[in-house]
Amino acid sequence: MTFTRIFSGLLFSLTVFTAQADMDIPWTFKPLPDQPPIPADNPQTKAKIQLGKELFFDARLSITGTHSCNSCHNLADGGEDGRAKPVGVYGRKGQRSTPTLWNAAYFTILNWDGSAKTLEEQAEKHLTDPRVMGMPDGYQLATRISSIPGYRKQFDSVFGESGVSFANIAMALSSFERTLVTPNSPFDHFLRGDKQAISAQAKRGFRTFIEEQCASCHFWVNLAGPQPGLAMQQGEGFYELFPNHAGTDYEKRYGLADDIGRFYFSQIETDRRMWRVPTLRNIERTAPYFHNGSVKTLDEAVRVMAKTQVQHVLNDQDVADIVAFLRTLTGEFPAIGLPRLPATPGRTAVAGYDG
Amino acid sequence: MTFTRIFSGLLFSLTVFTAQADMDIPWTFKPLPDQPPIPADNPQTKAKIQLGKELFFDARLSITGTHSCNSCHNLADGGEDGRAKPVGVYGRKGQRSTPTLWNAAYFTILNWDGSAKTLEEQAEKHLTDPRVMGMPDGYQLATRISSIPGYRKQFDSVFGESGVSFANIAMALSSFERTLVTPNSPFDHFLRGDKQAISAQAKRGFRTFIEEQCASCHFWVNLAGPQPGLAMQQGEGFYELFPNHAGTDYEKRYGLADDIGRFYFSQIETDRRMWRVPTLRNIERTAPYFHNGSVKTLDEAVRVMAKTQVQHVLNDQDVADIVAFLRTLTGEFPAIGLPRLPATPGRTAVAGYDG
């Protein structure tokens, strides 16, 4: 907490902008790079990305054969499920609203509470979470995947001797996920110097966004704080208290303080109601909002943030302006071809799990 | 029943083949045409197919926002879910195993029991089935789809004045589904004269398939009886009794007679345990088998059919040969690009259904 506060305060104090119509852009905002950081121990290869894509769309990765990664992280849309909380295997409801997977590779830490240090760890945890994909353990998943000849061949080719393994499944998935980036949003064009890329209202909204201290946490390439390699390393979290000011009407109405946040994972007292700062990219595509999905619209989410975090009540114009700015954060979604999944001719790979 | 028996007996009696290695091919087998029959009241257009494709992959068509058509009719694989029985909204289990959607457009009737006369009717029934997509009625689905600006625009463009409606949703979905065909299987090449397109074992299997009377029902382009326009019209069903011979060990082991079949739908006494003859195309991709998904492998399914339908016990060679033949029925799957779904910027379309 202390680190976050000092760090973001420092960055905020360094932002410089003027009151002119053509504002200077704080240095803390950067266009989304075309490529996210790639970990040294899991380099990208074309074959690994293709394998990861097949796994991503394959419901045989869930115990019941009903859920693929794409079931909740829907790549035909905002990279999440449009619901307050996800539904995993056996109809089990998830604990928290699904975060978008678009641009997740720019995070230093994964999940709402930072309970996974890498995409690889996030994948492993969700594959074996009884509320998500429900595999009893990684060995049983690897055994099932290994029973599918087309996969076995691909794993052997991509990973050599280690072949199919739980770790390699997570590595392949993560390699594919590192291609899920949405560059060239209107705001990115604006940051690169095209002053006409966003409307006058969006520019006003951007200024208000900074003045209202939203930019203290929502900055840098993913509008979610530092990316890996800048000031923070992969696995270090950038957290904020939410709600920052306790006892608002919003808090009661939306149950915002009912979840103890990172404390649930870390059991460290100062982590109570601490949350990883989420990205604002493609935010218009990821309603409903917040960790519990309790807020249904983006304008209401903006009001809630201003009140709970900086004790401001925004007027309708300010809200509309900020929302206009946030809508400029929707980027270009890459074309994705539905993969053909490796078959198990004449038999099913999910027999016996008929729940 | 009577019609089916006479009809298929007639066709079988007309089949002519010799004992030579290069067998004559019975006239009742035809390659899959590139295009299925298109109903006059729902002509194909590019825009309508694209709209149907978006709807097909959109989980907002289910009450909970968790299930798209593709959730069970998985187009990345065999057009079904690889499970014994499907899981619909709220974790509800379906009554019967999901039939493949590939080449469904060549059927004269839909569903295991022929309870839908057209793809359009099938779509409407499944969208509002509480165990499948769970929409309370078509009006509520049309209202939701109409709240998505990108869809409203497309429906207005494709359907003119009638715009978004339950019937038009089903029409668009069906238009897309009529593109889900898998031509050019090895067997199709064989039928067109390429005698080397299938192996000697598959040819033996084909002959055994005919000798064992499998071809009495599994004939014509979809190996499922007459296609629309040939002897039968859309909406007429081609049914068979299953199990045909009651009381086998298989029947008990796999619970094959537990389901009353078409009688469940028609309440006509002679429809007890009558079933629409399913397609055998891509059969190696659609395990587990039968209406209850109780049989896990294709070779066992072949044994079960021989015993329950014609009271024959096949030897291992015959089974292997028939399976080799059946594997030549896997066609070319078209490349499908994942669509980008129309957004509801700043809000979710499935708020309030958090089950």
XYZ file of C-alpha atoms in Angstrom:
710
model
C 0.000 0.000 0.000
C 2.677 2.443 1.046
C 4.653 1.721 -2.074
C 1.677 2.234 -4.290
C 0.749 5.533 -2.720
C 4.257 6.957 -2.860
C 4.849 5.631 -6.343
C 1.670 6.944 -7.867
C 1.983 10.246 -5.999
C 5.433 10.662 -7.426
C 4.260 10.017 -10.935
C 1.331 12.340 -10.522
C 3.536 15.160 -9.237
C 5.629 14.840 -12.365
C 2.719 15.182 -14.744
C 2.705 18.537 -16.458
C -0.116 19.927 -18.449
C -1.472 23.322 -19.307
C -4.935 24.797 -19.437
C -4.788 25.459 -23.181
C -7.130 23.700 -25.570
C -4.239 21.735 -27.047
C -3.047 20.303 -23.797
C 0.354 18.876 -23.113
C 0.132 15.195 -22.515
C 1.546 13.947 -19.210
C 4.612 11.790 -19.767
C 2.979 9.037 -17.752
C 0.778 8.144 -20.727
C 2.273 6.054 -23.505
C 0.741 4.357 -26.526
C 0.279 0.624 -26.275
C 3.344 -1.050 -27.744
C 2.553 -3.590 -30.480
C 4.212 -6.318 -28.415
C 3.958 -6.891 -24.679
C 6.991 -7.963 -22.649
C 7.889 -11.592 -23.359
C 9.400 -13.576 -20.468
C 12.826 -15.028 -21.158
C 11.736 -18.506 -20.088
C 8.773 -18.637 -22.472
C 9.794 -17.132 -25.800
C 7.154 -16.708 -28.495
C 7.139 -19.069 -31.453
C 4.538 -19.352 -34.163
C 3.915 -23.036 -33.420
C 3.571 -22.397 -29.681
C 1.111 -19.567 -30.246
C -0.974 -21.777 -32.567
C -0.965 -24.580 -29.990
C -1.982 -22.133 -27.276
C -4.817 -20.885 -29.435
C -6.185 -24.397 -29.905
C -5.982 -25.025 -26.165
C -7.660 -21.686 -25.480
C -10.739 -22.650 -27.488
C -10.834 -26.260 -26.291
C -13.498 -27.134 -23.724
C -11.720 -30.412 -23.036
C -9.468 -28.366 -20.739
C -12.346 -28.313 -18.242
C -13.232 -31.407 -16.224
C -16.734 -31.558 -17.721
C -15.803 -30.649 -21.285
C -18.153 -27.690 -21.100
C -15.825 -24.710 -20.571
C -12.931 -23.396 -22.608
C -10.875 -20.343 -21.648
C -12.952 -18.523 -24.242
C -16.193 -19.363 -22.407
C -15.466 -16.578 -19.925
C -12.686 -14.650 -21.686
C -14.736 -14.178 -24.851
C -12.430 -13.010 -27.627
C -15.375 -12.305 -29.925
C -16.106 -9.446 -27.556
C -14.408 -7.702 -24.623
C -12.290 -10.641 -23.459
C -14.658 -11.331 -20.585
C -18.224 -12.572 -20.212
C -20.414 -9.502 -19.816
C -21.713 -10.880 -16.533
C -21.334 -9.742 -12.926
C -19.701 -13.025 -12.013
C -18.622 -15.938 -14.177
C -20.175 -19.387 -14.236
C -17.695 -22.253 -14.191
C -18.082 -26.016 -14.367
C -21.135 -27.639 -12.742
C -22.822 -24.202 -12.846
C -20.597 -22.929 -10.034
C -20.432 -19.184 -9.750
C -17.046 -17.484 -9.561
C -15.954 -15.261 -6.737
C -15.221 -12.135 -8.762
C -16.106 -10.604 -12.114
C -13.996 -11.861 -15.013
C -11.269 -9.346 -15.930
C -10.647 -8.775 -19.627
C -7.896 -10.835 -21.171
C -7.173 -8.213 -23.834
C -3.805 -6.625 -23.012
C -3.455 -8.717 -19.847
C 0.144 -9.336 -20.922
C 1.009 -5.754 -19.940
C 0.183 -6.385 -16.267
C 2.908 -7.042 -13.717
C 0.507 -9.263 -11.832
C -2.715 -11.141 -12.618
C -6.178 -11.483 -11.091
C -8.121 -8.867 -9.124
C -6.075 -9.547 -6.034
C -2.730 -10.149 -7.722
C -2.857 -13.791 -6.715
C -0.909 -14.885 -9.803
C 2.465 -13.461 -10.710
C 2.361 -14.410 -14.378
C -0.080 -15.396 -17.090
C 1.319 -18.908 -16.762
C 0.434 -19.042 -13.071
C -2.996 -17.543 -13.745
C -3.691 -20.281 -16.286
C -2.593 -23.063 -13.953
C -4.703 -21.702 -11.098
C -7.848 -21.326 -13.175
C -7.500 -24.721 -14.825
C -7.491 -26.363 -11.390
C -9.926 -24.005 -9.649
C -13.065 -26.028 -8.794
C -15.205 -22.975 -9.620
C -13.594 -22.374 -12.988
C -12.291 -25.262 -15.127
C -12.367 -27.757 -12.295
C -9.508 -30.110 -13.221
C -8.548 -31.968 -10.019
C -4.843 -31.387 -10.703
C -2.393 -30.636 -13.460
C -1.419 -34.258 -13.913
C -4.942 -35.296 -14.828
C -5.193 -32.455 -17.329
C -1.856 -33.383 -18.890
C -3.000 -37.009 -19.060
C -6.158 -36.038 -20.904
C -4.375 -33.704 -23.329
C -1.756 -36.365 -23.882
C -4.506 -38.772 -24.950
C -5.275 -36.525 -27.949
C -2.813 -37.517 -30.689
C -2.771 -34.149 -32.460
C -1.880 -32.358 -29.235
C 0.804 -34.856 -28.286
C 2.486 -34.294 -31.635
C 2.336 -30.516 -31.307
C 3.678 -30.503 -27.728
C 6.547 -32.772 -28.733
C 7.381 -30.464 -31.593
C 7.104 -27.236 -29.580
C 8.539 -28.326 -26.228
C 10.833 -31.199 -27.195
C 11.498 -33.836 -24.577
C 9.173 -32.403 -21.920
C 6.230 -32.861 -24.322
C 2.774 -32.577 -22.793
C 2.868 -31.291 -19.231
C 0.761 -29.021 -17.058
C 3.492 -26.354 -17.134
C 3.763 -26.575 -20.916
C -0.019 -26.276 -21.325
C 0.143 -23.043 -19.298
C 3.148 -21.845 -21.314
C 1.385 -22.385 -24.644
C -1.795 -20.706 -23.423
C 0.214 -17.727 -22.189
C 2.066 -17.411 -25.479
C -1.255 -17.140 -27.271
C -2.520 -14.667 -24.672
C 0.495 -12.441 -25.319
C -0.875 -11.921 -28.824
C -4.179 -10.615 -27.458
C -3.374 -6.933 -27.663
C -5.481 -4.057 -28.982
C -3.200 -1.268 -30.184
C -4.077 1.848 -32.179
C -7.016 3.105 -30.167
C -8.012 6.725 -30.898
C -6.220 7.656 -27.664
C -3.043 5.947 -28.895
C -3.231 7.962 -32.105
C -3.731 11.077 -29.974
C -0.701 10.213 -27.868
C 1.351 9.783 -31.032
C 0.550 13.322 -32.084
C -2.707 13.156 -34.037
C -4.597 15.875 -32.167
C -7.778 15.196 -34.153
C -7.871 11.518 -33.189
C -10.179 12.204 -30.240
C -13.036 14.683 -29.903
C -12.998 17.966 -27.995
C -15.263 16.339 -25.417
C -12.843 13.427 -25.025
C -9.985 15.899 -24.539
C -11.978 17.714 -21.855
C -12.672 14.325 -20.309
C -8.981 13.455 -20.357
C -8.159 16.683 -18.523
C -10.908 16.055 -15.952
C -9.643 12.473 -15.624
C -6.240 13.874 -14.639
C -7.613 16.642 -12.419
C -9.767 14.173 -10.540
C -6.630 12.101 -9.846
C -7.861 9.092 -11.841
C -4.472 9.262 -13.554
C -2.681 8.699 -10.253
C -3.345 4.996 -10.683
C -4.634 4.643 -14.254
C -1.535 5.624 -16.200
C 1.135 4.150 -18.431
C 0.563 1.943 -21.454
C -2.332 -0.065 -20.030
C -3.805 2.740 -17.871
C -3.244 0.372 -14.993
C 0.080 1.539 -13.580
C 3.546 0.391 -14.478
C 4.088 -2.283 -17.073
C 6.648 -5.019 -16.511
C 10.130 -3.574 -16.734
C 9.176 -0.018 -15.901
C 9.850 0.622 -12.201
C 8.092 -2.636 -11.380
C 9.027 -6.171 -12.254
C 6.791 -9.048 -13.284
C 5.217 -10.395 -10.122
C 5.211 -7.099 -8.232
C 1.733 -5.721 -7.825
C 0.400 -2.218 -8.247
C -2.449 -2.048 -5.744
C -4.914 0.525 -4.508
C -7.404 0.666 -1.664
C -11.006 0.395 -2.843
C -13.171 1.907 -1.550
C -10.569 4.437 -0.439
C -13.117 6.397 1.601
C -15.296 4.086 3.617
C -18.998 4.356 4.249
C -20.338 6.020 1.098
C -23.844 5.336 -0.128
C -22.314 3.718 -3.176
C -20.381 1.307 -1.001
C -23.611 0.110 0.602
C -25.670 0.101 -2.574
C -23.143 -1.933 -4.543
C -21.612 -3.967 -1.717
C -18.193 -2.616 -2.645
C -16.554 -3.378 0.704
C -18.045 -6.851 1.137
C -15.012 -8.475 -0.480
C -11.783 -8.237 1.509
C -9.676 -7.998 -1.649
C -6.061 -9.039 -1.623
C -6.299 -10.007 2.054
C -8.280 -13.050 0.916
C -5.159 -14.225 -0.857
C -2.280 -12.827 1.238
C -3.753 -12.839 4.765
C -1.715 -9.688 5.401
C -3.769 -7.221 7.413
C -2.741 -4.183 5.365
C -4.004 -5.923 2.216
C -7.631 -5.630 3.282
C -9.629 -4.188 0.385
C -6.478 -3.682 -1.641
C -6.970 -4.427 -5.339
C -4.769 -4.560 -8.367
C -5.443 -1.456 -10.451
C -7.369 -2.718 -13.490
C -6.764 -1.584 -17.068
C -9.101 0.961 -18.603
C -8.409 -0.162 -22.169
C -11.581 -1.331 -23.942
C -13.459 -0.445 -20.760
C -16.632 0.329 -22.734
C -16.678 -3.357 -23.766
C -16.365 -4.853 -20.285
C -19.524 -3.911 -18.383
C -20.610 -4.629 -15.698
C -17.909 -3.042 -13.554
C -15.775 -3.585 -10.462
C -14.584 -6.748 -8.764
C -18.132 -7.828 -8.012
C -19.682 -6.660 -11.276
C -22.248 -4.719 -9.295
C -22.240 -1.528 -11.355
C -23.982 -1.912 -14.670
C -22.956 1.182 -16.609
C -19.741 3.033 -17.310
C -21.059 6.452 -16.300
C -22.164 5.094 -12.931
C -18.751 3.452 -12.522
C -17.102 6.856 -13.070
C -19.331 8.454 -10.417
C -18.600 5.638 -7.981
C -14.838 5.972 -8.460
C -14.832 9.756 -7.961
C -16.861 9.475 -4.775
C -15.218 6.442 -3.208
C -11.630 7.276 -4.135
C -11.356 11.079 -3.968
C -14.632 12.065 -2.300
C -15.806 14.114 -5.256
C -19.292 14.283 -6.652
C -18.947 14.783 -10.380
C -21.552 16.718 -12.348
C -23.212 15.156 -15.382
C -20.985 17.044 -17.815
C -17.809 15.824 -16.135
C -19.089 12.253 -16.161
C -20.060 12.456 -19.828
C -16.662 13.956 -20.688
C -14.718 11.268 -18.828
C -16.820 8.537 -20.456
C -16.122 10.125 -23.862
C -12.416 9.935 -23.030
C -12.667 6.321 -21.821
C -14.347 5.344 -25.089
C -11.230 6.475 -26.940
C -9.376 3.613 -25.234
C -11.010 0.952 -27.409
C -8.318 -0.417 -29.681
C -8.071 -2.574 -32.752
C -9.004 -6.180 -32.105
C -6.974 -8.673 -34.114
C -8.772 -11.037 -36.485
C -8.875 -14.523 -34.979
C -9.636 -17.628 -36.967
C -11.498 -20.329 -35.083
C -8.968 -23.159 -34.755
C -9.713 -26.734 -35.772
C -9.211 -28.760 -32.620
C -7.210 -32.004 -32.639
C -9.587 -34.950 -32.660
C -9.828 -38.211 -30.790
C -11.278 -40.266 -33.642
C -14.018 -42.635 -32.571
C -13.975 -41.729 -28.901
C -14.514 -38.751 -26.610
C -11.805 -37.306 -24.370
C -14.282 -36.287 -21.676
C -16.066 -39.589 -21.059
C -16.960 -40.209 -17.451
C -17.396 -36.550 -16.482
C -21.050 -36.177 -17.141
C -21.808 -33.598 -14.476
C -42.860 -46.408 -39.033
C -44.544 -48.258 -41.844
C -43.498 -45.623 -44.322
C -39.937 -45.781 -43.175
C -39.747 -49.546 -43.416
C -41.291 -49.751 -46.856
C -39.305 -46.832 -48.135
C -35.952 -48.037 -46.950
C -36.715 -51.598 -47.995
C -37.534 -50.353 -51.460
C -34.286 -48.464 -51.714
C -32.293 -51.367 -50.398
C -33.827 -53.752 -52.904
C -32.706 -51.455 -55.694
C -29.091 -51.401 -54.593
C -26.875 -53.362 -56.929
C -23.339 -54.342 -56.225
C -21.050 -57.147 -57.184
C -18.562 -59.280 -55.302
C -15.587 -57.985 -57.286
C -12.819 -56.027 -55.619
C -13.843 -52.885 -57.506
C -17.408 -52.956 -56.382
C -20.258 -51.132 -58.036
C -21.561 -48.400 -55.815
C -25.248 -48.575 -54.968
C -27.156 -45.668 -56.525
C -28.474 -44.759 -53.093
C -25.133 -43.172 -52.203
C -24.380 -39.721 -53.514
C -21.585 -37.244 -52.768
C -22.501 -34.368 -50.515
C -23.554 -31.448 -52.695
C -21.658 -28.220 -52.011
C -24.888 -26.466 -51.131
C -27.792 -27.861 -49.105
C -31.390 -27.125 -50.091
C -32.308 -23.497 -49.347
C -35.926 -22.829 -48.368
C -37.724 -20.370 -50.609
C -38.842 -18.264 -47.651
C -35.321 -17.795 -46.296
C -32.940 -17.195 -49.186
C -29.223 -16.959 -48.463
C -27.555 -13.568 -48.554
C -24.020 -12.714 -47.520
C -25.184 -10.146 -44.979
C -27.727 -12.541 -43.455
C -25.132 -15.308 -43.141
C -22.718 -12.889 -41.433
C -25.442 -11.760 -39.038
C -26.313 -15.374 -38.280
C -22.683 -16.140 -37.593
C -22.440 -13.328 -35.054
C -25.618 -14.533 -33.356
C -24.315 -18.110 -33.375
C -21.230 -17.148 -31.360
C -23.044 -14.710 -29.053
C -23.723 -15.912 -25.509
C -26.139 -13.028 -25.037
C -28.677 -15.250 -26.803
C -28.939 -17.241 -23.572
C -30.798 -15.852 -20.573
C -27.660 -15.918 -18.413
C -25.202 -14.734 -21.057
C -23.207 -17.927 -20.567
C -24.175 -20.057 -23.570
C -23.933 -19.430 -27.272
C -25.079 -21.897 -29.925
C -21.388 -22.741 -30.285
C -21.165 -23.768 -26.608
C -22.781 -27.107 -27.470
C -22.511 -27.142 -31.282
C -18.761 -26.559 -31.223
C -17.642 -25.605 -34.728
C -13.974 -25.869 -33.738
C -14.642 -29.596 -33.562
C -17.436 -32.009 -34.468
C -20.326 -29.539 -34.228
C -21.372 -30.974 -30.881
C -19.914 -31.034 -27.367
C -18.157 -34.388 -26.978
C -20.304 -35.130 -23.961
C -23.016 -37.714 -23.290
C -25.535 -34.964 -22.603
C -25.230 -31.210 -22.941
C -25.184 -28.691 -20.121
C -27.389 -25.662 -20.640
C -28.014 -22.512 -18.620
C -27.932 -22.745 -14.819
C -25.979 -26.017 -15.187
C -29.100 -27.839 -16.353
C -28.450 -31.099 -18.150
C -30.103 -31.693 -21.497
C -32.349 -34.627 -22.243
C -30.400 -36.088 -25.152
C -26.889 -36.001 -26.586
C -26.191 -33.007 -28.813
C -26.410 -33.962 -32.512
C -23.749 -32.508 -34.802
C -24.685 -29.323 -36.597
C -22.364 -30.057 -39.511
C -24.546 -30.923 -42.535
C -27.729 -30.576 -40.481
C -29.124 -28.580 -43.408
C -29.463 -31.843 -45.401
C -31.997 -33.282 -42.932
C -35.703 -33.241 -43.668
C -36.356 -32.911 -39.956
C -34.389 -31.804 -36.905
C -33.672 -33.176 -33.418
C -33.383 -36.800 -32.339
C -37.140 -37.176 -32.319
C -37.910 -34.976 -35.312
C -39.567 -32.426 -33.059
C -38.565 -29.519 -35.327
C -39.466 -29.400 -38.994
C -36.800 -26.879 -40.002
C -33.538 -25.409 -38.748
C -35.508 -22.245 -38.027
C -37.898 -24.138 -35.752
C -34.999 -25.963 -34.085
C -33.344 -22.627 -33.286
C -36.516 -21.139 -31.842
C -37.156 -24.186 -29.684
C -33.634 -24.339 -28.284
C -33.442 -20.617 -27.611
C -36.512 -20.875 -25.416
C -35.858 -24.316 -23.928
C -35.246 -23.858 -20.183
C -32.563 -26.581 -20.315
C -30.734 -25.052 -23.259
C -30.578 -21.258 -23.786
C -33.378 -20.550 -21.331
C -34.921 -17.400 -22.813
C -38.456 -17.119 -21.345
C -39.903 -16.291 -24.766
C -38.966 -14.955 -28.177
C -40.146 -11.465 -27.378
C -37.655 -11.079 -24.545
C -34.839 -12.326 -26.744
C -35.803 -9.933 -29.541
C -35.957 -7.094 -26.994
C -32.452 -7.862 -25.781
C -31.001 -8.193 -29.281
C -32.778 -5.002 -30.268
C -30.985 -3.195 -27.417
C -27.639 -3.864 -29.153
C -27.204 -1.062 -31.721
C -24.979 -3.034 -34.088
C -27.517 -5.846 -34.301
C -30.446 -3.488 -34.786
C -28.686 -1.929 -37.736
C -27.879 -5.294 -39.306
C -31.401 -6.676 -38.864
C -32.889 -3.526 -40.420
C -30.548 -3.877 -43.356
C -31.093 -7.632 -43.842
C -34.810 -7.934 -43.037
C -36.131 -4.455 -43.837
C -39.239 -3.342 -42.004
C -39.560 -6.395 -39.784
C -36.121 -5.638 -38.294
C -35.263 -7.520 -35.120
C -37.733 -10.281 -34.332
C -37.607 -13.770 -32.887
C -38.422 -15.255 -36.293
C -35.706 -13.192 -37.984
C -33.136 -14.248 -35.358
C -33.957 -17.871 -36.185
C -33.815 -17.130 -39.920
C -30.356 -15.549 -39.687
C -29.026 -18.381 -37.519
C -30.382 -20.944 -39.981
C -28.820 -19.145 -42.937
C -25.435 -19.387 -41.249
C -26.078 -23.027 -40.363
C -26.754 -23.784 -44.033
C -23.096 -22.913 -44.679
C -21.918 -25.534 -42.176
C -21.248 -28.298 -44.653
C -18.279 -30.640 -44.943
C -17.949 -31.810 -48.547
C -15.090 -33.702 -50.180
C -14.623 -36.497 -47.675
C -12.545 -39.442 -48.943
C -15.846 -41.293 -49.434
C -17.163 -38.440 -51.592
C -14.043 -38.648 -53.741
C -14.591 -42.414 -53.957
C -18.202 -41.901 -55.021
C -17.046 -39.473 -57.714
C -14.839 -42.161 -59.199
C -11.498 -41.921 -57.443
C -11.150 -45.580 -56.525
C -7.960 -44.918 -54.553
C -9.595 -42.311 -52.308
C -10.384 -44.922 -49.641
C -8.369 -47.912 -48.484
C -9.012 -51.569 -49.291
C -10.127 -52.021 -45.682
C -12.591 -49.134 -45.977
C -13.956 -50.680 -49.197
C -14.419 -54.002 -47.377
C -16.100 -52.072 -44.586
C -18.416 -50.363 -47.057
C -19.475 -53.725 -48.458
C -20.031 -55.159 -44.990
C -21.951 -51.988 -44.108
C -24.307 -52.715 -46.984
C -24.514 -56.461 -46.342
C -25.365 -55.862 -42.704
C -28.243 -53.641 -43.858
C -26.784 -50.492 -42.298
C -27.360 -48.902 -45.690
C -31.090 -49.553 -45.444
C -31.334 -46.409 -43.347
C -27.935 -44.753 -43.657
C -27.954 -43.848 -47.347
C -28.172 -40.855 -49.624
C -26.050 -37.699 -49.366
C -26.002 -37.436 -45.580
C -26.099 -41.194 -44.892
C -29.275 -40.451 -42.987
C -31.985 -41.213 -45.504
C -33.589 -38.918 -48.033
C -32.582 -35.291 -48.248
C -35.215 -32.593 -48.689
C -36.647 -32.766 -52.157
C -35.834 -36.405 -52.771
C -38.907 -38.537 -52.074
C -39.392 -36.679 -48.801
C -40.171 -33.048 -48.196
C -38.821 -30.740 -45.532
C -40.701 -31.512 -42.341
C -41.288 -35.180 -43.139
C -39.264 -37.459 -40.945
C -37.272 -40.557 -41.761
C -37.511 -42.634 -38.600
C -36.375 -46.027 -37.431
C -37.084 -48.151 -34.378
C -34.159 -48.317 -31.953
C -33.520 -50.773 -30.468
C -35.224 -52.717 -33.223
C -34.818 -56.022 -31.359
C -35.717 -55.616 -27.722
C -33.991 -57.125 -24.736
C -30.349 -57.373 -25.803
C -27.555 -57.127 -23.269
C -26.505 -53.912 -24.938
C -29.926 -52.440 -24.378
C -29.629 -53.019 -20.642
C -25.978 -52.037 -20.340
C -26.436 -48.737 -22.144
C -30.034 -47.976 -21.179
C -30.939 -47.783 -24.859
C -34.678 -48.306 -24.367
C -35.060 -45.972 -21.380
C -35.971 -43.051 -23.617
C -39.318 -43.331 -25.391
C -38.020 -41.488 -28.447
C -40.415 -39.681 -30.733
C -43.391 -40.689 -28.573
C -42.138 -38.115 -26.046
C -42.872 -35.469 -28.645
C -45.780 -36.892 -30.656
C -47.671 -38.934 -28.044
C -48.522 -41.329 -30.854
C -48.247 -44.908 -29.614
C -46.476 -46.204 -32.718
C -43.754 -43.587 -32.223
C -42.389 -45.286 -29.112
C -38.629 -45.651 -29.466
C -38.769 -44.291 -32.986
C -35.821 -42.025 -33.787
C -34.782 -39.886 -36.691
C -31.984 -41.672 -38.522
C -28.841 -39.665 -37.701
C -26.138 -38.740 -40.194
C -22.931 -40.759 -40.240
C -20.858 -37.940 -41.716
C -17.954 -36.935 -39.448
C -19.100 -39.687 -37.096
C -15.534 -40.229 -35.828
C -15.673 -36.657 -34.465
C -18.919 -36.980 -32.527
C -18.338 -39.516 -29.751
C -19.956 -40.479 -27.446
C -22.766 -42.131 -29.410
C -26.545 -42.600 -29.518
C -29.361 -40.442 -28.223
C -28.182 -40.832 -24.648
C -24.449 -40.634 -25.361
C -23.993 -43.892 -23.476
C -21.581 -45.593 -25.883
C -18.109 -44.123 -25.723
C -16.398 -45.536 -28.808
C -17.231 -45.920 -32.464
C -16.368 -49.617 -32.659
C -18.699 -50.370 -29.770
C -21.412 -48.284 -31.453
C -21.046 -50.450 -34.576
C -21.398 -53.641 -32.498
C -24.449 -52.251 -30.728
C -26.155 -51.320 -33.983
C -25.557 -54.726 -35.595
C -26.931 -56.537 -32.565
C -29.901 -54.311 -31.732
C -31.014 -53.634 -35.304
C -30.331 -56.831 -37.284
C -29.474 -59.324 -34.512
C -25.996 -59.936 -35.823
C -22.848 -60.328 -33.777
C -20.026 -58.868 -35.831
C -16.506 -60.243 -35.585
C -13.600 -57.926 -34.803
C -12.513 -57.748 -38.440
C -15.963 -56.688 -39.616
C -16.112 -54.032 -36.912
C -12.667 -52.701 -37.793
C -13.582 -52.656 -41.483
C -16.833 -50.783 -40.934
C -15.066 -48.269 -38.670
C -12.426 -47.780 -41.382
C -15.267 -47.039 -43.800
C -16.980 -44.679 -41.374
C -13.760 -42.711 -40.984
C -13.807 -41.966 -44.698
C -16.946 -39.903 -44.059
C -15.022 -37.067 -42.422
C -15.165 -34.110 -44.779
C -13.489 -30.756 -45.222
C -14.394 -28.302 -42.494
C -14.644 -24.717 -43.720
C -12.382 -22.077 -42.169
C -14.388 -19.903 -39.812
C -13.204 -16.532 -38.553
C -14.310 -15.662 -35.045
C -16.763 -12.776 -35.521
C -16.487 -9.478 -33.657
C -19.734 -9.155 -31.761
C -21.731 -5.916 -31.778
C -21.110 -4.057 -28.524
C -23.280 -2.293 -26.005
C -20.772 0.414 -25.096
C -20.641 1.193 -21.423
C -23.254 -1.311 -20.361
C -23.949 -5.039 -20.400
C -26.869 -6.630 -22.241
C -27.256 -9.424 -19.687
C -27.576 -7.419 -16.471
C -30.026 -8.853 -13.990
C -29.554 -12.484 -15.006
C -26.838 -13.430 -12.617
C -27.763 -17.077 -12.177
